[in-house]
């Protein structure tokens, strides 16, 4: 249908090399007006490089960029802008202390006259108009700092759209968003496509790509594997194309639940909104916490890790009551937290692998009361081998490890601390499929060795597949606990969002 | 990890030759080795260029001059590693001298007077630490505040006049000799060795690296961040106090203006020695070598009859070069990945 028209953009045999790596190898892709083209592939497959060639950030070494039949070359990103290419990168480019209108018009303020200066009224008005055409409700005077991450994302898009653009490139736009915000963003993207925008959408999350994309292009090692209409593809086929082999099962779930009880949570409440929550976890179980962003899942995890004080209720680990007034207490009791934000809360980026692991239990590598550095190094080596982490990361700082390997370093830290219960808060956010499967395998290994796991995830397919039981959380309460097998994604979503409660009373 | 596995690792680390090599590599980090080579080459050149340079008298004068900065640098580097900063060390140095001086002239014995002075230093460190750790006030602002306040306080206490004629029983700590070298040099070397060893090998001190590397992650791994921070501010304050006592004893009087501007020289020495203002990096040995280098430079320029104004010019240049060197080194490492 759309393909009968000539393409808006045609990329012909684009190649680009960086020192030591052929990032793109003769990649050809066409983009049509009004379509959402998804670009998928593992980390390092060349997705972002291709987008940056189109945005004028990188200059391809060979190949052609053709805009409506006319070959073009970009020496600089603003030349791409002039051709109607708008890009939204993973990192936001907003100034937090300025208002929505000021951000949208940043660098191109409307000037009334030399004497009276900037025409604020005009800018406000134009901002409102743009926001209206995108059906986004915002006060142009609102300061960006006061907006949520999702709202800032919408402003970022508005800013990109405020300059006449025909192609919008989005690189992992939902990485920082929860489910509700992702849905809001997708509605906006679909609306834009309806209005004739072409959208190049880069994402790790295959489920969302299948929800919105018209066509899917798969890249692997800098080559274009295939481009197909989304409707004619299965998710498993895409995974196979991305990683180059058949993984058998996307979610390699093993059931390792025993009858022994690990954790008993008895009617706990906190000032942060956890409201009379009770549940228990068996040894070897993966206990999923489902719910919207802000429903109280992270708050429950924080209470179990001694970050938030209990106002009521009690917690028992292996039948022993435990008092948690800080993370040190939780760690001592045998609880570990793999935090949601690896970069800010998990990893020591400038330190090597061993240093990143041993700090959870420095007391065990003491000799005559001092740290035994040799033993520390050996400990790091042991865990790198055990968890199959790239050995080069042992000596080099953790920043050079891939996302999946970084996650495994954080997990190793808790294995070393002799934790028995591990809380995973969004463990696969922002890591590629190969690394995700690695994390799932680690979870399987852990449960088979008698560790218990609390899994918090906004990826509902993952949560349903990897959990043994799932507790659905809303407004700081657990609404229901059921075996993961008996839940569908639809049920989980409707209960978590409250849609069901409104309908049936 | 089970206890058996732990044992296996212990045994392996005893027998492994790689482990020893690893330990050696860790102690002589890249920056320190480079700095050490620069200092040795510099010393050789100076020995040739000036007959006075390698004489015991000049060496002693040089070490004595740099002992004040170096003593404080030992504590400051710990603070920089944990992501902190203390601008009030110069004021604390003078404050300690004045408090001890006033106590001595008021008839108190030398030992209790010294304790009193160090207590005064500790109090300022404690206030810095509490404001920064508990109230989360920016370290720059906090210590800028205490720097000005404490300087004012000592002027009030001493009624604007230096405290003169301090008794022999006190001045001996700054002027006495052991094996022909003055006490302050021994005190400095002792502090460098002890605190360097502690920072490399003691669990409590190691925590500073984690806090400076990533404070949130450190907190989430059970480190008592506030306690470590408060301790570090107290430690640097006490070391500034020790430096103040040695200086006061050496001069036999407590000056009110001494130590002004020393904070920046101390921080410069730490950064030349490999510390970073963004935290997580640095060592006591590096900070000492940084101070040694700056002291040697001052001494050399003096001996060569170079105008004193060049000293500041060259020190600044070296600081910038050291930082550029770091940035380029980081780039090289990053592109190698």
Tab-separated table of N, CA and C in Angstrom, chain A residues 305 307 327-328 331 343-348 351-352 355 358-364 370-371 373-379 381-383 395-396 400 413-416 418, chain B residues 1-3 5-6 9-10 12-13 19-20 22-23 25-26 198 200-203 206-207 209-211 213-214 216-223 280 330 333-334 336-337:
chain	number	residue	atom	x	y	z
A	305	UNK	N	14.886	-3.746	52.067
A	305	UNK	CA	16.329	-3.543	52.037
A	305	UNK	C	16.778	-2.521	53.091
A	307	UNK	N	15.907	0.540	53.498
A	307	UNK	CA	16.034	1.940	53.079
A	307	UNK	C	14.910	2.800	53.650
A	327	UNK	N	20.600	-0.306	55.001
A	327	UNK	CA	20.989	-1.391	54.094
A	327	UNK	C	22.001	-2.349	54.718
A	328	UNK	N	22.873	-1.840	55.596
A	328	UNK	CA	23.859	-2.727	56.218
A	328	UNK	C	23.167	-3.862	56.977
A	331	UNK	N	21.850	-6.367	54.391
A	331	UNK	CA	22.938	-7.134	53.797
A	331	UNK	C	23.421	-8.182	54.793
A	343	UNK	N	23.664	2.641	36.647
A	343	UNK	CA	24.678	3.684	36.524
A	343	UNK	C	24.752	4.551	37.785
A	344	UNK	N	23.601	4.911	38.335
A	344	UNK	CA	23.589	5.838	39.462
A	344	UNK	C	23.699	5.116	40.807
A	345	UNK	N	23.097	3.936	40.912
A	345	UNK	CA	22.971	3.316	42.228
A	345	UNK	C	23.714	1.988	42.368
A	346	UNK	N	24.186	1.440	41.263
A	346	UNK	CA	24.739	0.095	41.351
A	346	UNK	C	26.242	0.028	41.217
A	347	UNK	N	26.732	0.560	40.131
A	347	UNK	CA	28.102	0.279	39.761
A	347	UNK	C	29.059	1.401	40.157
A	348	UNK	N	30.315	1.021	40.433
A	348	UNK	CA	31.382	1.998	40.601
A	348	UNK	C	32.123	2.027	39.268
A	351	UNK	N	36.003	1.868	38.878
A	351	UNK	CA	36.743	0.831	39.587
A	351	UNK	C	36.670	-0.482	38.810
A	352	UNK	N	37.672	-1.329	38.987
A	352	UNK	CA	37.691	-2.591	38.264
A	352	UNK	C	36.709	-3.595	38.875
A	355	UNK	N	37.096	-4.757	42.700
A	355	UNK	CA	36.701	-3.740	43.674
A	355	UNK	C	35.188	-3.581	43.714
A	358	UNK	N	33.938	-6.972	45.875
A	358	UNK	CA	34.293	-7.285	47.255
A	358	UNK	C	33.710	-6.337	48.295
A	359	UNK	N	33.281	-5.152	47.885
A	359	UNK	CA	32.884	-4.191	48.911
A	359	UNK	C	31.690	-4.633	49.725
A	360	UNK	N	30.921	-5.609	49.219
A	360	UNK	CA	29.750	-6.011	49.986
A	360	UNK	C	30.132	-6.811	51.215
A	361	UNK	N	31.376	-7.338	51.249
A	361	UNK	CA	31.783	-8.112	52.437
A	361	UNK	C	33.299	-8.043	52.578
A	362	UNK	N	33.782	-6.822	52.771
A	362	UNK	CA	35.226	-6.634	52.907
A	362	UNK	C	35.768	-7.418	54.101
A	363	UNK	N	34.895	-7.663	55.085
A	363	UNK	CA	35.347	-8.338	56.303
A	363	UNK	C	35.873	-9.734	56.011
A	364	UNK	N	35.457	-10.323	54.881
A	364	UNK	CA	35.876	-11.697	54.623
A	364	UNK	C	37.205	-11.775	53.889
A	370	UNK	N	43.813	-6.519	58.041
A	370	UNK	CA	43.936	-5.648	56.870
A	370	UNK	C	43.429	-6.359	55.615
A	371	UNK	N	43.094	-5.549	54.615
A	371	UNK	CA	42.584	-6.115	53.374
A	371	UNK	C	43.686	-6.895	52.671
A	373	UNK	N	44.840	-7.835	49.384
A	373	UNK	CA	44.569	-7.412	48.017
A	373	UNK	C	44.690	-8.560	47.025
A	374	UNK	N	45.585	-9.482	47.311
A	374	UNK	CA	45.733	-10.641	46.430
A	374	UNK	C	44.469	-11.476	46.461
A	375	UNK	N	43.988	-11.681	47.672
A	375	UNK	CA	42.771	-12.467	47.806
A	375	UNK	C	41.591	-11.746	47.164
A	376	UNK	N	41.627	-10.424	47.230
A	376	UNK	CA	40.561	-9.637	46.614
A	376	UNK	C	40.536	-9.885	45.105
A	377	UNK	N	41.737	-9.857	44.522
A	377	UNK	CA	41.852	-10.084	43.090
A	377	UNK	C	41.355	-11.484	42.723
A	378	UNK	N	41.741	-12.478	43.537
A	378	UNK	CA	41.317	-13.853	43.273
A	378	UNK	C	39.807	-14.002	43.387
A	379	UNK	N	39.242	-13.275	44.355
A	379	UNK	CA	37.795	-13.329	44.541
A	379	UNK	C	37.096	-12.797	43.297
A	381	UNK	N	38.258	-12.726	40.296
A	381	UNK	CA	38.482	-13.678	39.219
A	381	UNK	C	37.506	-14.857	39.325
A	382	UNK	N	37.337	-15.318	40.558
A	382	UNK	CA	36.425	-16.432	40.802
A	382	UNK	C	35.021	-16.129	40.280
A	383	UNK	N	34.529	-14.952	40.633
A	383	UNK	CA	33.163	-14.612	40.234
A	383	UNK	C	33.056	-14.287	38.751
A	395	UNK	N	40.528	-6.250	35.297
A	395	UNK	CA	41.595	-5.269	35.519
A	395	UNK	C	41.163	-3.864	35.118
A	396	UNK	N	40.200	-3.773	34.206
A	396	UNK	CA	39.817	-2.454	33.707
A	396	UNK	C	38.561	-1.968	34.420
A	400	UNK	N	33.836	0.001	31.000
A	400	UNK	CA	34.111	-0.573	29.688
A	400	UNK	C	33.384	-1.893	29.454
A	413	UNK	N	28.370	-9.240	43.337
A	413	UNK	CA	28.579	-8.580	44.622
A	413	UNK	C	27.696	-9.206	45.703
A	414	UNK	N	26.465	-9.527	45.328
A	414	UNK	CA	25.551	-10.083	46.333
A	414	UNK	C	25.792	-11.557	46.572
A	415	UNK	N	26.294	-12.255	45.562
A	415	UNK	CA	26.663	-13.654	45.815
A	415	UNK	C	27.800	-13.687	46.826
A	416	UNK	N	28.741	-12.741	46.669
A	416	UNK	CA	29.880	-12.674	47.580
A	416	UNK	C	29.443	-12.296	48.990
A	418	UNK	N	27.032	-13.255	50.452
A	418	UNK	CA	26.270	-14.378	50.985
A	418	UNK	C	24.805	-14.052	51.178
B	1	UNK	N	29.350	-17.378	48.332
B	1	UNK	CA	30.460	-18.333	48.209
B	1	UNK	C	30.567	-19.142	49.494
B	2	UNK	N	30.726	-20.431	49.361
B	2	UNK	CA	30.821	-21.273	50.554
B	2	UNK	C	32.194	-21.081	51.212
B	3	UNK	N	32.309	-21.555	52.432
B	3	UNK	CA	33.577	-21.385	53.150
B	3	UNK	C	34.703	-22.173	52.482
B	5	UNK	N	35.036	-22.789	49.265
B	5	UNK	CA	35.493	-22.030	48.099
B	5	UNK	C	36.384	-20.879	48.542
B	6	UNK	N	35.984	-20.284	49.650
B	6	UNK	CA	36.739	-19.173	50.220
B	6	UNK	C	38.155	-19.631	50.581
B	9	UNK	N	40.299	-20.095	47.571
B	9	UNK	CA	40.809	-18.820	47.070
B	9	UNK	C	41.976	-18.342	47.921
B	10	UNK	N	41.854	-18.528	49.229
B	10	UNK	CA	42.939	-18.097	50.123
B	10	UNK	C	44.226	-18.837	49.812
B	12	UNK	N	45.050	-20.335	47.030
B	12	UNK	CA	45.547	-19.943	45.721
B	12	UNK	C	46.269	-18.593	45.808
B	13	UNK	N	45.735	-17.708	46.626
B	13	UNK	CA	46.351	-16.384	46.680
B	13	UNK	C	47.687	-16.419	47.418
B	19	UNK	N	49.706	-13.024	42.019
B	19	UNK	CA	49.118	-12.201	43.067
B	19	UNK	C	50.105	-11.176	43.591
B	20	UNK	N	51.355	-11.614	43.775
B	20	UNK	CA	52.373	-10.702	44.303
B	20	UNK	C	52.631	-9.570	43.306
B	22	UNK	N	50.628	-8.526	41.154
B	22	UNK	CA	49.446	-7.677	41.162
B	22	UNK	C	49.519	-6.650	42.287
B	23	UNK	N	49.967	-7.140	43.466
B	23	UNK	CA	50.056	-6.255	44.634
B	23	UNK	C	51.080	-5.148	44.386
B	25	UNK	N	52.038	-3.972	41.456
B	25	UNK	CA	51.475	-3.053	40.467
B	25	UNK	C	50.508	-2.067	41.101
B	26	UNK	N	49.781	-2.579	42.104
B	26	UNK	CA	48.803	-1.702	42.741
B	26	UNK	C	49.466	-0.599	43.535
B	198	UNK	N	47.123	2.473	55.749
B	198	UNK	CA	45.726	2.332	56.160
B	198	UNK	C	44.797	2.486	54.961
B	200	UNK	N	45.374	1.983	51.832
B	200	UNK	CA	45.451	0.864	50.899
B	200	UNK	C	44.848	-0.411	51.469
B	201	UNK	N	45.030	-0.594	52.756
B	201	UNK	CA	44.748	-1.918	53.307
B	201	UNK	C	43.698	-1.990	54.406
B	202	UNK	N	43.236	-0.861	54.908
B	202	UNK	CA	42.264	-0.969	55.991
B	202	UNK	C	40.862	-0.810	55.422
B	203	UNK	N	39.988	-1.639	55.954
B	203	UNK	CA	38.626	-1.691	55.464
B	203	UNK	C	37.931	-0.339	55.617
B	206	UNK	N	39.255	2.218	53.072
B	206	UNK	CA	38.881	1.853	51.711
B	206	UNK	C	37.509	2.426	51.342
B	207	UNK	N	36.635	2.520	52.334
B	207	UNK	CA	35.270	2.982	52.065
B	207	UNK	C	35.231	4.367	51.422
B	209	UNK	N	37.059	5.437	49.024
B	209	UNK	CA	37.105	5.277	47.569
B	209	UNK	C	35.709	4.999	47.023
B	210	UNK	N	34.992	4.112	47.712
B	210	UNK	CA	33.657	3.764	47.228
B	210	UNK	C	32.721	4.968	47.280
B	211	UNK	N	32.835	5.747	48.366
B	211	UNK	CA	31.943	6.907	48.497
B	211	UNK	C	32.239	7.920	47.394
B	213	UNK	N	33.622	7.233	44.549
B	213	UNK	CA	33.352	6.620	43.246
B	213	UNK	C	31.890	6.690	42.874
B	214	UNK	N	31.021	6.425	43.836
B	214	UNK	CA	29.579	6.487	43.599
B	214	UNK	C	28.875	6.444	44.949
B	216	UNK	N	25.771	6.980	45.970
B	216	UNK	CA	24.505	6.235	46.075
B	216	UNK	C	24.764	4.746	46.175
B	217	UNK	N	25.625	4.265	45.272
B	217	UNK	CA	25.912	2.835	45.264
B	217	UNK	C	26.569	2.423	46.577
B	218	UNK	N	27.440	3.277	47.113
B	218	UNK	CA	28.096	2.968	48.385
B	218	UNK	C	27.050	2.830	49.492
B	219	UNK	N	26.106	3.754	49.525
B	219	UNK	CA	25.051	3.716	50.529
B	219	UNK	C	24.240	2.426	50.392
B	220	UNK	N	23.949	2.061	49.127
B	220	UNK	CA	23.140	0.867	48.875
B	220	UNK	C	23.925	-0.426	49.075
B	221	UNK	N	25.209	-0.311	49.373
B	221	UNK	CA	25.976	-1.516	49.646
B	221	UNK	C	26.322	-1.569	51.129
B	222	UNK	N	25.615	-0.777	51.903
B	222	UNK	CA	25.725	-0.887	53.350
B	222	UNK	C	26.825	-0.066	53.986
B	223	UNK	N	27.493	0.792	53.220
B	223	UNK	CA	28.544	1.634	53.788
B	223	UNK	C	27.900	2.782	54.567
B	280	UNK	N	37.025	9.460	44.201
B	280	UNK	CA	37.296	8.081	43.826
B	280	UNK	C	38.722	7.791	43.392
B	330	UNK	N	43.024	9.109	30.039
B	330	UNK	CA	41.668	8.554	30.084
B	330	UNK	C	41.171	8.272	28.667
B	333	UNK	N	42.759	5.249	27.234
B	333	UNK	CA	42.190	4.026	27.787
B	333	UNK	C	40.829	3.739	27.161
B	334	UNK	N	40.017	4.798	27.021
B	334	UNK	CA	38.659	4.630	26.504
B	334	UNK	C	38.682	4.170	25.053
B	336	UNK	N	40.906	2.491	23.640
B	336	UNK	CA	41.466	1.147	23.557
B	336	UNK	C	40.425	0.056	23.749
B	337	UNK	N	39.231	0.440	24.165
B	337	UNK	CA	38.210	-0.561	24.462
B	337	UNK	C	37.572	-1.117	23.195
